[in-house]
mmCIF file of C-alpha atoms in Angstrom:
data_model
loop_
_atom_site.group_PDB
_atom_site.id
_atom_site.type_symbol
_atom_site.label_atom_id
_atom_site.label_comp_id
_atom_site.label_asym_id
_atom_site.label_seq_id
_atom_site.Cartn_x
_atom_site.Cartn_y
_atom_site.Cartn_z
ATOM 1 C CA UNK A 438 40.487 -10.385 -41.909
ATOM 2 C CA UNK A 439 38.899 -13.840 -42.217
ATOM 3 C CA UNK A 440 41.600 -15.573 -40.188
ATOM 4 C CA UNK A 441 42.503 -17.822 -43.126
ATOM 5 C CA UNK A 442 46.053 -17.306 -44.382
ATOM 6 C CA UNK A 443 47.272 -18.185 -47.852
ATOM 7 C CA UNK A 444 50.759 -18.009 -49.322
ATOM 8 C CA UNK A 445 52.073 -16.985 -51.732
ATOM 9 C CA UNK A 446 49.761 -14.163 -52.837
ATOM 10 C CA UNK A 447 51.179 -14.161 -56.346
ATOM 11 C CA UNK A 448 53.090 -16.760 -58.295
ATOM 12 C CA UNK A 449 54.370 -16.661 -61.863
ATOM 13 C CA UNK A 450 55.770 -19.797 -63.401
ATOM 14 C CA UNK A 451 56.219 -21.564 -66.723
ATOM 15 C CA UNK A 452 54.315 -24.372 -68.370
ATOM 16 C CA UNK A 453 55.374 -27.811 -67.221
ATOM 17 C CA UNK A 454 56.446 -26.614 -63.780
ATOM 18 C CA UNK A 455 55.126 -27.581 -60.350
ATOM 19 C CA UNK A 456 53.992 -25.246 -57.577
ATOM 20 C CA UNK A 457 52.730 -25.601 -54.028
ATOM 21 C CA UNK A 458 50.135 -23.321 -52.478
ATOM 22 C CA UNK A 459 49.806 -23.168 -48.732
ATOM 23 C CA UNK A 460 46.839 -22.472 -46.482
ATOM 24 C CA UNK A 461 46.361 -22.107 -42.745
ATOM 25 C CA UNK A 462 42.726 -22.316 -41.608
ATOM 26 C CA UNK A 463 41.121 -20.221 -38.913
ATOM 27 C CA UNK A 464 42.137 -21.177 -35.411
ATOM 28 C CA UNK A 465 40.008 -24.110 -34.305
ATOM 29 C CA UNK A 466 38.667 -25.020 -37.756
ATOM 30 C CA UNK A 467 39.370 -28.592 -38.782
ATOM 31 C CA UNK A 468 38.116 -28.273 -42.358
ATOM 32 C CA UNK A 469 39.989 -26.844 -45.319
ATOM 33 C CA UNK A 470 38.368 -26.366 -48.710
ATOM 34 C CA UNK A 471 40.158 -25.457 -51.929
ATOM 35 C CA UNK A 472 38.413 -23.514 -54.695
ATOM 36 C CA UNK A 473 39.634 -22.357 -58.092
ATOM 37 C CA UNK A 474 38.407 -19.071 -59.526
ATOM 38 C CA UNK A 475 38.892 -18.467 -63.230
ATOM 39 C CA UNK A 476 37.243 -15.997 -65.593
ATOM 40 C CA UNK A 477 35.425 -18.630 -67.633
ATOM 41 C CA UNK A 478 34.592 -21.162 -64.900
ATOM 42 C CA UNK A 479 33.851 -18.968 -61.906
ATOM 43 C CA UNK A 480 34.413 -20.414 -58.430
ATOM 44 C CA UNK A 481 34.819 -24.173 -58.603
ATOM 45 C CA UNK A 482 35.177 -26.552 -55.670
ATOM 46 C CA UNK A 483 38.327 -28.650 -55.856
ATOM 47 C CA UNK A 484 38.733 -30.646 -52.670
ATOM 48 C CA UNK A 485 37.872 -30.795 -48.952
ATOM 49 C CA UNK A 486 40.008 -32.046 -46.088
ATOM 50 C CA UNK A 487 38.817 -32.557 -42.541
ATOM 51 C CA UNK A 488 41.323 -33.143 -39.769
ATOM 52 C CA UNK A 489 43.850 -34.638 -42.148
ATOM 53 C CA UNK A 490 41.470 -36.799 -44.159
ATOM 54 C CA UNK A 491 40.105 -36.188 -47.624
ATOM 55 C CA UNK A 492 36.317 -35.813 -47.410
ATOM 56 C CA UNK A 493 35.156 -34.716 -50.855
ATOM 57 C CA UNK A 494 36.516 -34.104 -54.319
ATOM 58 C CA UNK A 495 35.231 -31.856 -57.036
ATOM 59 C CA UNK A 496 36.435 -31.605 -60.610
ATOM 60 C CA UNK A 497 40.054 -31.604 -59.539
ATOM 61 C CA UNK A 498 42.541 -32.534 -62.233
ATOM 62 C CA UNK A 499 44.758 -35.566 -61.721
ATOM 63 C CA UNK A 500 47.762 -33.220 -62.009
ATOM 64 C CA UNK A 501 46.547 -31.526 -58.811
ATOM 65 C CA UNK A 502 46.795 -32.995 -55.339
ATOM 66 C CA UNK A 503 46.357 -31.757 -51.808
ATOM 67 C CA UNK A 504 47.035 -32.779 -48.251
ATOM 68 C CA UNK A 505 46.324 -31.549 -44.755
ATOM 69 C CA UNK A 506 48.985 -31.866 -42.114
ATOM 70 C CA UNK A 507 48.686 -32.633 -38.368
ATOM 71 C CA UNK A 508 48.888 -28.913 -37.568
ATOM 72 C CA UNK A 509 45.847 -28.515 -39.905
ATOM 73 C CA UNK A 510 47.542 -26.408 -42.540
ATOM 74 C CA UNK A 511 46.965 -27.603 -46.072
ATOM 75 C CA UNK A 512 48.940 -27.575 -49.282
ATOM 76 C CA UNK A 513 47.647 -27.724 -52.839
ATOM 77 C CA UNK A 514 50.178 -29.105 -55.304
ATOM 78 C CA UNK A 515 49.792 -28.284 -58.984
ATOM 79 C CA UNK A 516 52.074 -30.101 -61.410
ATOM 80 C CA UNK A 517 52.741 -30.199 -65.163
ATOM 81 C CA UNK A 518 51.241 -26.740 -65.293
ATOM 82 C CA UNK A 519 49.367 -25.564 -68.373
ATOM 83 C CA UNK A 520 48.337 -22.088 -69.472
ATOM 84 C CA UNK A 521 44.759 -22.895 -68.521
ATOM 85 C CA UNK A 522 45.750 -23.443 -64.896
ATOM 86 C CA UNK A 523 46.238 -19.704 -64.483
ATOM 87 C CA UNK A 524 43.646 -18.690 -61.901
ATOM 88 C CA UNK A 525 43.031 -17.563 -58.367
ATOM 89 C CA UNK A 526 43.163 -20.411 -55.888
ATOM 90 C CA UNK A 527 41.234 -19.890 -52.679
ATOM 91 C CA UNK A 528 41.386 -21.773 -49.464
ATOM 92 C CA UNK A 529 38.474 -21.646 -47.022
ATOM 93 C CA UNK A 530 37.674 -23.088 -43.644
ATOM 94 C CA UNK A 531 34.603 -23.435 -41.474
ATOM 95 C CA UNK A 532 33.454 -24.771 -38.158
ATOM 96 C CA UNK A 533 31.081 -27.635 -37.550
ATOM 97 C CA UNK A 534 27.904 -28.058 -39.569
ATOM 98 C CA UNK A 535 26.306 -25.864 -42.199
ATOM 99 C CA UNK A 536 27.359 -22.273 -41.987
ATOM 100 C CA UNK A 537 29.731 -19.567 -43.055
ATOM 101 C CA UNK A 538 32.721 -20.492 -45.133
ATOM 102 C CA UNK A 539 35.694 -18.210 -44.411
ATOM 103 C CA UNK A 540 37.900 -17.545 -47.421
ATOM 104 C CA UNK A 541 41.512 -16.500 -47.542
ATOM 105 C CA UNK A 542 42.652 -13.764 -49.899
ATOM 106 C CA UNK A 543 43.769 -16.248 -52.507
ATOM 107 C CA UNK A 544 46.906 -17.164 -54.402
ATOM 108 C CA UNK A 545 47.039 -15.804 -57.927
ATOM 109 C CA UNK A 546 48.839 -18.247 -60.226
ATOM 110 C CA UNK A 547 50.021 -17.128 -63.637
ATOM 111 C CA UNK A 548 51.408 -19.763 -65.981
ATOM 112 C CA UNK A 549 53.407 -18.369 -68.911
ATOM 113 C CA UNK B 869 25.230 -32.434 -59.452
ATOM 114 C CA UNK B 870 23.968 -29.014 -58.547
ATOM 115 C CA UNK B 871 23.895 -26.219 -61.127
ATOM 116 C CA UNK B 872 23.410 -22.577 -60.169
ATOM 117 C CA UNK B 873 22.623 -19.821 -62.640
ATOM 118 C CA UNK B 874 22.886 -16.162 -61.722
ATOM 119 C CA UNK B 875 21.522 -13.036 -63.392
ATOM 120 C CA UNK B 876 22.361 -10.371 -64.310
ATOM 121 C CA UNK B 877 26.094 -10.605 -64.909
ATOM 122 C CA UNK B 878 26.454 -6.836 -64.481
ATOM 123 C CA UNK B 879 24.238 -4.359 -62.691
ATOM 124 C CA UNK B 880 24.659 -0.602 -62.544
ATOM 125 C CA UNK B 881 22.546 1.532 -60.190
ATOM 126 C CA UNK B 882 22.509 5.027 -58.762
ATOM 127 C CA UNK B 883 23.284 5.535 -55.106
ATOM 128 C CA UNK B 884 20.122 5.121 -53.068
ATOM 129 C CA UNK B 885 18.448 2.811 -55.577
ATOM 130 C CA UNK B 886 17.697 -0.852 -54.926
ATOM 131 C CA UNK B 887 19.555 -3.735 -56.542
ATOM 132 C CA UNK B 888 18.206 -7.236 -57.126
ATOM 133 C CA UNK B 889 20.214 -10.281 -58.158
ATOM 134 C CA UNK B 890 18.508 -13.567 -58.990
ATOM 135 C CA UNK B 891 19.678 -17.167 -58.942
ATOM 136 C CA UNK B 892 18.159 -20.488 -59.859
ATOM 137 C CA UNK B 893 19.332 -23.908 -58.761
ATOM 138 C CA UNK B 894 18.704 -27.372 -60.119
ATOM 139 C CA UNK B 895 18.841 -29.790 -57.172
ATOM 140 C CA UNK B 896 15.594 -29.755 -55.206
ATOM 141 C CA UNK B 897 17.448 -31.380 -52.287
ATOM 142 C CA UNK B 898 19.706 -28.339 -51.792
ATOM 143 C CA UNK B 899 19.053 -26.828 -48.374
ATOM 144 C CA UNK B 900 21.461 -23.929 -47.838
ATOM 145 C CA UNK B 901 21.878 -20.816 -49.960
ATOM 146 C CA UNK B 902 24.561 -18.273 -49.065
ATOM 147 C CA UNK B 903 25.450 -15.002 -50.776
ATOM 148 C CA UNK B 904 29.042 -13.835 -50.917
ATOM 149 C CA UNK B 905 30.510 -10.431 -51.700
ATOM 150 C CA UNK B 906 33.963 -10.237 -53.262
ATOM 151 C CA UNK B 907 35.869 -6.975 -53.341
ATOM 152 C CA UNK B 908 38.858 -6.428 -55.576
ATOM 153 C CA UNK B 909 41.875 -8.373 -54.387
ATOM 154 C CA UNK B 910 39.980 -10.087 -51.589
ATOM 155 C CA UNK B 911 38.397 -13.445 -51.003
ATOM 156 C CA UNK B 912 34.612 -13.880 -51.003
ATOM 157 C CA UNK B 913 32.895 -12.886 -47.758
ATOM 158 C CA UNK B 914 29.505 -14.099 -46.596
ATOM 159 C CA UNK B 915 26.908 -11.338 -46.415
ATOM 160 C CA UNK B 916 23.728 -13.315 -45.807
ATOM 161 C CA UNK B 917 22.456 -16.868 -46.056
ATOM 162 C CA UNK B 918 19.147 -18.677 -45.978
ATOM 163 C CA UNK B 919 18.137 -22.238 -45.272
ATOM 164 C CA UNK B 920 15.458 -24.155 -47.095
ATOM 165 C CA UNK B 921 12.972 -24.022 -44.215
ATOM 166 C CA UNK B 922 12.840 -20.206 -44.394
ATOM 167 C CA UNK B 923 11.263 -18.069 -47.119
ATOM 168 C CA UNK B 924 12.874 -14.730 -46.360
ATOM 169 C CA UNK B 925 15.665 -13.297 -44.246
ATOM 170 C CA UNK B 926 16.670 -9.701 -43.708
ATOM 171 C CA UNK B 927 19.749 -8.027 -42.287
ATOM 172 C CA UNK B 928 19.594 -4.235 -42.338
ATOM 173 C CA UNK B 929 19.727 -3.180 -46.024
ATOM 174 C CA UNK B 930 20.152 -6.727 -47.309
ATOM 175 C CA UNK B 931 17.453 -9.344 -47.745
ATOM 176 C CA UNK B 932 17.260 -12.742 -49.362
ATOM 177 C CA UNK B 933 14.140 -14.554 -50.528
ATOM 178 C CA UNK B 934 13.811 -18.225 -51.374
ATOM 179 C CA UNK B 935 11.155 -19.936 -53.481
ATOM 180 C CA UNK B 936 11.704 -23.667 -53.099
ATOM 181 C CA UNK B 937 8.939 -24.602 -55.497
ATOM 182 C CA UNK B 938 10.437 -22.579 -58.300
ATOM 183 C CA UNK B 939 13.979 -23.315 -57.145
ATOM 184 C CA UNK B 940 15.113 -19.726 -57.145
ATOM 185 C CA UNK B 941 16.431 -17.249 -54.632
ATOM 186 C CA UNK B 942 17.185 -13.559 -54.803
ATOM 187 C CA UNK B 943 19.345 -10.951 -53.108
ATOM 188 C CA UNK B 944 17.857 -7.527 -52.485
ATOM 189 C CA UNK B 945 19.989 -4.554 -51.493
ATOM 190 C CA UNK B 946 18.140 -1.370 -50.615
ATOM 191 C CA UNK B 947 19.494 2.173 -50.341
ATOM 192 C CA UNK B 948 22.649 1.182 -52.185
ATOM 193 C CA UNK B 949 25.902 2.958 -51.389
ATOM 194 C CA UNK B 950 29.138 3.220 -53.417
ATOM 195 C CA UNK B 951 30.808 0.808 -50.990
ATOM 196 C CA UNK B 952 28.310 -1.848 -52.063
ATOM 197 C CA UNK B 953 30.155 -1.971 -55.409
ATOM 198 C CA UNK B 954 31.677 -5.449 -55.692
ATOM 199 C CA UNK B 955 31.100 -8.856 -57.255
ATOM 200 C CA UNK B 956 28.256 -10.809 -55.667
ATOM 201 C CA UNK B 957 27.978 -14.586 -55.824
ATOM 202 C CA UNK B 958 25.060 -16.770 -54.967
ATOM 203 C CA UNK B 959 25.692 -20.382 -54.033
ATOM 204 C CA UNK B 960 23.924 -23.562 -53.099
ATOM 205 C CA UNK B 961 25.233 -26.251 -50.831
ATOM 206 C CA UNK B 962 25.721 -29.464 -52.737
ATOM 207 C CA UNK B 963 23.514 -31.931 -50.917
ATOM 208 C CA UNK B 964 25.629 -34.752 -52.288
ATOM 209 C CA UNK B 965 28.524 -33.354 -50.299
ATOM 210 C CA UNK B 966 27.614 -35.402 -47.241
ATOM 211 C CA UNK B 967 29.414 -33.850 -44.300
ATOM 212 C CA UNK B 968 31.346 -31.510 -46.601
ATOM 213 C CA UNK B 969 29.206 -28.587 -45.492
ATOM 214 C CA UNK B 970 31.403 -26.094 -47.273
ATOM 215 C CA UNK B 971 31.085 -27.776 -50.639
ATOM 216 C CA UNK B 972 29.215 -25.079 -52.529
ATOM 217 C CA UNK B 973 28.187 -24.619 -56.135
ATOM 218 C CA UNK B 974 28.510 -20.961 -57.053
ATOM 219 C CA UNK B 975 26.754 -18.840 -59.611
ATOM 220 C CA UNK B 976 28.849 -16.981 -62.176
ATOM 221 C CA UNK B 977 28.747 -13.709 -60.239
ATOM 222 C CA UNK B 978 27.223 -10.253 -60.666
ATOM 223 C CA UNK B 979 29.384 -7.150 -60.926
ATOM 224 C CA UNK B 980 27.444 -4.453 -59.058
ATOM 225 C CA UNK B 981 28.435 -0.836 -59.610
ATOM 226 C CA UNK B 982 26.823 1.870 -57.504
ATOM 227 C CA UNK B 983 27.302 5.353 -58.941
ATOM 228 C CA UNK B 984 27.459 8.278 -56.484
#
């Protein structure tokens, strides 16, 4: 158990819909990272939040947004969903400096 | 930005054999190279990492080597066991990430199967 909690584990929805994925980092970690894992693109960095502030963005679509709340949990919002958005979405957290990134078990999104 | 290539995409070995997975990276400024193991239905888990000021690191049956000049690094697993079967990812920290220390560029993954 990495200590990172993600909900929901599975989500099935239709094109055009909007979903919210939730992540709670390890106790004491201020950083939350979101990654997307798809068959053709592998693991891709989406966005990083540190203590409520956005710190870095990857190739995140404009239809996607995220935020980190005062209690440090984070939400990834995916809107106007397309078939190609079907993927595993991972949240990860870490402590200070360069070191281990702790991943949650992921949220599997299926868009039909 | 950083680009990481990983080979092979699949690797099948007999129990007790060694397994080697290789990665190359593009950004000579990259300074941190972790390896993650992902089991079915789980998130990636760090198994070993190496920093750019070190050429080799070993942890029991697992070792990683880094050649900064050639910009490649490799994972070596000796005396493989069936429980080593999983997907393995190499990664490089994106030096352009500033203080986003967890901003990693991953390779495409290697599916390792260890046959009993």
